[in-house]
């Protein structure tokens, strides 16, 4: 008999983290693709701080740090779901500029290969976690019709 995410969280049952992988992967993919589209359409839109171009992977690292802290502080099932989405968002921002981590330049000729690798890994993550993840998402989505007053 399959148990709900709530039971898995409260009893710390194994298998929870396969369920959590789905919202992380979905948020990662959406953020990754959104960041690619945004940076291609508006390449001159960025923050300058003390004359330095702050890339969006910096924001990604900050979001990952915040989600890590929140994961340590909050244990509820709904909190785990939303923190997983936040973590995926941070990973998407950070890994969008993965080629820059390797070369430390803005001109990366192998950019498409990095992007392709990350996209393939993300799709594999969704395939692995889809069944349990969709069930968890439907249980914790805030706008479900049966939860409205």
Short mmCIF file of C-alpha atoms in Angstrom, two decimals:
data_model
loop_
_atom_site.label_atom_id
_atom_site.label_comp_id
_atom_site.label_asym_id
_atom_site.label_seq_id
_atom_site.Cartn_x
_atom_site.Cartn_y
_atom_site.Cartn_z
CA UNK A 1 0.00 0.00 0.00
CA UNK A 2 1.40 3.36 -1.00
CA UNK A 3 1.59 6.00 1.66
CA UNK A 4 1.07 9.70 1.22
CA UNK A 5 3.93 12.18 1.24
CA UNK A 6 2.68 13.42 4.60
CA UNK A 7 3.13 9.99 6.14
CA UNK A 8 6.55 9.61 4.52
CA UNK A 9 7.68 12.95 5.94
CA UNK A 10 6.33 12.30 9.42
CA UNK A 11 7.77 8.79 9.65
CA UNK A 12 10.93 9.62 7.67
CA UNK A 13 10.16 6.68 5.41
CA UNK A 14 12.55 5.89 2.56
CA UNK A 15 11.29 6.80 -0.89
CA UNK A 16 10.41 10.38 -0.02
CA UNK A 17 13.39 11.75 -1.89
CA UNK A 18 12.39 10.13 -5.16
CA UNK A 19 9.09 12.03 -4.82
CA UNK A 20 10.92 15.26 -4.01
CA UNK A 21 13.10 14.87 -7.11
CA UNK A 22 10.15 15.59 -9.40
CA UNK A 23 9.36 19.19 -8.31
CA UNK A 24 13.10 19.94 -8.18
CA UNK A 25 13.52 18.68 -11.74
CA UNK A 26 10.44 20.47 -13.10
CA UNK A 27 11.46 23.78 -11.52
CA UNK A 28 15.02 23.24 -12.76
CA UNK A 29 13.91 22.65 -16.35
CA UNK A 30 11.48 25.59 -16.42
CA UNK A 31 14.04 27.95 -14.90
CA UNK A 32 16.85 26.69 -17.12
CA UNK A 33 14.82 27.15 -20.30
CA UNK A 34 13.43 30.49 -19.07
CA UNK A 35 16.92 31.77 -18.29
CA UNK A 36 18.15 30.71 -21.75
CA UNK A 37 15.23 32.48 -23.46
CA UNK A 38 15.59 35.57 -21.26
CA UNK A 39 19.35 35.89 -21.75
CA UNK A 40 19.02 35.43 -25.52
CA UNK A 41 16.22 37.98 -25.90
CA UNK A 42 17.62 40.57 -23.49
CA UNK A 43 21.41 40.07 -23.49
CA UNK A 44 22.07 43.57 -22.13
CA UNK A 45 19.76 43.20 -19.13
CA UNK A 46 21.94 42.52 -16.11
CA UNK A 47 23.01 44.06 -12.83
CA UNK A 48 26.28 45.95 -12.57
CA UNK A 49 27.72 46.05 -9.08
CA UNK A 50 30.91 48.05 -8.56
CA UNK A 51 31.53 47.81 -12.30
CA UNK A 52 31.21 44.01 -12.33
CA UNK A 53 28.60 42.17 -14.39
CA UNK A 54 26.77 39.95 -11.90
CA UNK A 55 25.67 36.80 -13.74
CA UNK A 56 22.47 34.97 -12.85
CA UNK A 57 24.35 31.93 -11.56
CA UNK A 58 25.16 34.10 -8.53
CA UNK A 59 21.43 34.43 -7.85
CA UNK A 60 21.10 30.70 -8.36
CA UNK A 61 23.72 29.98 -5.70
CA UNK A 62 21.97 32.35 -3.31
CA UNK A 63 18.61 30.65 -3.90
CA UNK A 64 20.20 27.20 -3.38
CA UNK A 65 21.71 28.43 -0.10
CA UNK A 66 18.34 29.75 1.08
CA UNK A 67 16.54 26.54 0.08
CA UNK A 68 19.15 24.48 1.92
CA UNK A 69 18.61 26.49 5.08
CA UNK A 70 14.82 26.27 4.74
CA UNK A 71 15.07 22.50 4.25
CA UNK A 72 16.90 22.25 7.56
CA UNK A 73 14.36 24.44 9.39
CA UNK A 74 11.01 23.21 8.02
CA UNK A 75 9.90 19.57 8.07
CA UNK A 76 6.26 19.66 6.96
CA UNK A 77 5.17 17.97 3.74
CA UNK A 78 3.94 21.17 2.09
CA UNK A 79 7.13 22.98 3.11
CA UNK A 80 9.25 20.19 1.62
CA UNK A 81 7.35 20.51 -1.66
CA UNK A 82 7.76 24.31 -1.91
CA UNK A 83 11.40 24.16 -0.82
CA UNK A 84 12.00 21.55 -3.52
CA UNK A 85 10.56 23.96 -6.11
CA UNK A 86 12.76 26.76 -4.77
CA UNK A 87 15.81 24.50 -4.88
CA UNK A 88 15.09 23.56 -8.50
CA UNK A 89 14.77 27.24 -9.39
CA UNK A 90 18.18 27.96 -7.86
CA UNK A 91 19.77 25.01 -9.63
CA UNK A 92 18.28 26.14 -12.95
CA UNK A 93 19.77 29.61 -12.58
CA UNK A 94 23.15 28.29 -11.48
CA UNK A 95 23.49 25.50 -14.04
CA UNK A 96 22.37 27.71 -16.91
CA UNK A 97 25.86 29.18 -16.83
CA UNK A 98 27.68 25.94 -16.09
CA UNK A 99 30.10 26.52 -18.98
CA UNK A 100 31.19 29.73 -17.29
CA UNK A 101 32.08 27.79 -14.14
CA UNK A 102 34.48 25.67 -16.18
CA UNK A 103 36.13 28.34 -18.34
CA UNK A 104 35.48 31.47 -16.26
CA UNK A 105 34.84 33.47 -19.42
CA UNK A 106 31.69 34.79 -21.04
CA UNK A 107 32.70 33.38 -24.43
CA UNK A 108 32.13 29.65 -24.31
CA UNK A 109 32.30 27.88 -27.69
CA UNK A 110 31.09 24.59 -26.21
CA UNK A 111 28.03 26.22 -24.67
CA UNK A 112 25.52 24.08 -26.52
CA UNK A 113 27.17 20.87 -25.38
CA UNK A 114 26.90 21.93 -21.74
CA UNK A 115 23.29 22.96 -22.24
CA UNK A 116 22.51 19.71 -23.99
CA UNK A 117 24.06 17.62 -21.26
CA UNK A 118 22.18 19.44 -18.53
CA UNK A 119 18.89 19.15 -20.40
CA UNK A 120 19.36 15.40 -20.93
CA UNK A 121 20.14 14.89 -17.25
CA UNK A 122 17.07 16.91 -16.26
CA UNK A 123 14.80 14.93 -18.57
CA UNK A 124 16.16 11.67 -17.16
CA UNK A 125 15.41 13.01 -13.67
CA UNK A 126 11.81 13.71 -14.66
CA UNK A 127 11.41 10.25 -16.18
CA UNK A 128 12.76 8.60 -13.03
CA UNK A 129 10.55 10.58 -10.66
CA UNK A 130 7.42 11.39 -12.66
CA UNK A 131 4.87 8.98 -11.21
CA UNK A 132 5.45 9.79 -7.54
CA UNK A 133 6.14 13.45 -8.28
CA UNK A 134 2.88 14.08 -10.12
CA UNK A 135 0.98 12.49 -7.24
CA UNK A 136 2.80 14.70 -4.72
CA UNK A 137 2.24 17.83 -6.81
CA UNK A 138 -1.48 17.14 -7.04
CA UNK A 139 -1.68 16.62 -3.26
CA UNK A 140 0.17 19.83 -2.39
CA UNK A 141 -0.98 22.21 -5.11
CA UNK A 142 -2.50 25.21 -3.28
CA UNK A 143 -5.36 25.81 -5.71
CA UNK A 144 -7.01 22.40 -5.71
CA UNK A 145 -10.77 22.73 -6.02
CA UNK A 146 -11.44 20.46 -3.03
CA UNK A 147 -9.36 22.69 -0.72
CA UNK A 148 -11.00 25.99 -1.53
CA UNK A 149 -13.53 27.34 1.02
#
